[in-house]
């Protein structure tokens, strides 16, 4: 799974580099092409944090090319997801968090308001919190915010709906911290208060499969005769 995920990223990066240099990529609305394309190797070094941009022009090129990279990588999201699942199965929380982040960023580029993106964001948040001992105020804060925002985009209702869906997933301290974080996000993004009814998200109680059968008392005289 790891080799397949690495091959997927490398293939997309090289194909994107070639397309930008040869001018074979169409112009997409809201996604301008970089003025000076970066090589696949240079972009990988910058994206992984091993190197930093030399100037504002390269920083802008990285931003534009990264969006295109995630857009193309989304077609191979299942490959990245398989890698993330395998890491989760091996309890490699740090590596799993990084793997889920790549899946999330790819899906966020193509289906930002989808339930699937929200679910992947929760996987990334869970892995991140496990890797940092539930430090939602520090190391896990950015993913807590991203999870809240992804849930709001998919379902609406802000923190209220997020809590309904995750009350059995996260510790009480994380749930309380999410409420405080959402209050900050409401002011930051100027979200309007709504009267969202999240009752549809509540799980309905399933009917009893086997109803208790009514028993009839047998008189003691009949039992004695039997």
CSV table of C-alpha atoms in Angstrom, one decimal, residues 23-114:
chain,number,residue,atom,x,y,z
A,23,UNK,CA,1.4,23.7,-22.2
A,24,UNK,CA,-1.0,20.9,-22.4
A,25,UNK,CA,-3.2,21.8,-19.4
A,26,UNK,CA,-6.5,23.6,-19.9
A,27,UNK,CA,-7.3,26.8,-18.0
A,28,UNK,CA,-9.7,26.0,-15.2
A,29,UNK,CA,-12.0,28.5,-13.5
A,30,UNK,CA,-10.5,29.6,-10.2
A,31,UNK,CA,-7.3,27.7,-10.7
A,32,UNK,CA,-4.7,29.9,-12.5
A,33,UNK,CA,-1.6,28.1,-13.9
A,34,UNK,CA,1.8,29.0,-12.3
A,35,UNK,CA,3.8,31.5,-14.3
A,36,UNK,CA,7.0,29.5,-13.8
A,37,UNK,CA,6.2,25.8,-13.3
A,38,UNK,CA,8.2,23.9,-10.6
A,39,UNK,CA,9.8,20.6,-11.2
A,40,UNK,CA,8.3,17.6,-9.6
A,41,UNK,CA,11.3,17.2,-7.3
A,42,UNK,CA,11.3,20.8,-6.3
A,43,UNK,CA,7.6,20.8,-5.5
A,44,UNK,CA,8.0,17.7,-3.4
A,45,UNK,CA,10.8,19.2,-1.4
A,46,UNK,CA,8.7,22.3,-0.7
A,47,UNK,CA,5.5,20.5,0.0
A,48,UNK,CA,7.2,18.2,2.5
A,49,UNK,CA,8.9,21.1,4.3
A,50,UNK,CA,12.5,20.1,3.5
A,51,UNK,CA,13.1,23.4,1.7
A,52,UNK,CA,11.5,26.8,1.7
A,53,UNK,CA,10.5,29.1,-1.2
A,54,UNK,CA,13.2,31.5,-2.3
A,55,UNK,CA,10.9,34.4,-3.2
A,56,UNK,CA,7.2,35.4,-3.5
A,57,UNK,CA,7.1,34.3,-7.1
A,58,UNK,CA,8.0,30.7,-6.2
A,59,UNK,CA,5.6,30.7,-3.2
A,60,UNK,CA,2.8,31.7,-5.6
A,61,UNK,CA,3.8,29.1,-8.1
A,62,UNK,CA,3.9,26.4,-5.3
A,63,UNK,CA,0.4,27.5,-4.2
A,64,UNK,CA,-1.1,27.2,-7.7
A,65,UNK,CA,0.7,24.1,-8.6
A,66,UNK,CA,-0.2,22.3,-5.4
A,67,UNK,CA,-3.9,23.0,-6.1
A,68,UNK,CA,-3.5,21.4,-9.5
A,69,UNK,CA,-1.6,18.5,-8.0
A,70,UNK,CA,-4.3,17.8,-5.4
A,71,UNK,CA,-7.0,18.0,-8.1
A,72,UNK,CA,-5.3,15.4,-10.2
A,73,UNK,CA,-4.4,13.2,-7.2
A,74,UNK,CA,-8.0,13.0,-6.2
A,75,UNK,CA,-8.6,10.5,-9.1
A,76,UNK,CA,-6.3,8.2,-7.1
A,77,UNK,CA,-7.7,8.9,-3.7
A,78,UNK,CA,-8.6,5.3,-3.2
A,79,UNK,CA,-4.9,4.4,-3.4
A,80,UNK,CA,-4.0,6.9,-0.8
A,81,UNK,CA,-6.9,5.8,1.4
A,82,UNK,CA,-5.8,2.2,1.3
A,83,UNK,CA,-2.4,3.3,2.5
A,84,UNK,CA,-4.0,5.3,5.4
A,85,UNK,CA,-6.1,2.3,6.4
A,86,UNK,CA,-3.1,0.0,6.5
A,87,UNK,CA,-1.2,2.4,8.7
A,88,UNK,CA,-4.3,2.7,11.0
A,89,UNK,CA,-4.4,-1.1,11.2
A,90,UNK,CA,-0.7,-1.2,12.3
A,91,UNK,CA,-1.4,1.5,15.0
A,92,UNK,CA,1.1,3.9,13.4
A,93,UNK,CA,-0.7,7.0,14.4
A,94,UNK,CA,1.8,9.6,13.3
A,95,UNK,CA,2.2,8.1,9.8
A,96,UNK,CA,-1.6,7.5,9.6
A,97,UNK,CA,-2.3,11.2,10.4
A,98,UNK,CA,-0.1,12.3,7.5
A,99,UNK,CA,-1.6,9.7,5.2
A,100,UNK,CA,-5.2,10.8,6.0
A,101,UNK,CA,-4.2,14.4,5.5
A,102,UNK,CA,-3.2,13.7,1.9
A,103,UNK,CA,-6.5,11.9,1.3
A,104,UNK,CA,-8.4,14.8,2.8
A,105,UNK,CA,-6.6,17.5,0.8
A,106,UNK,CA,-7.2,15.7,-2.4
A,107,UNK,CA,-10.9,15.2,-1.8
A,108,UNK,CA,-11.2,18.8,-0.4
A,109,UNK,CA,-10.0,20.1,-3.8
A,110,UNK,CA,-12.8,18.3,-5.8
A,111,UNK,CA,-15.7,17.7,-3.4
A,112,UNK,CA,-15.2,20.1,-0.4
A,113,UNK,CA,-18.8,20.0,0.7
A,114,UNK,CA,-19.3,16.3,0.6
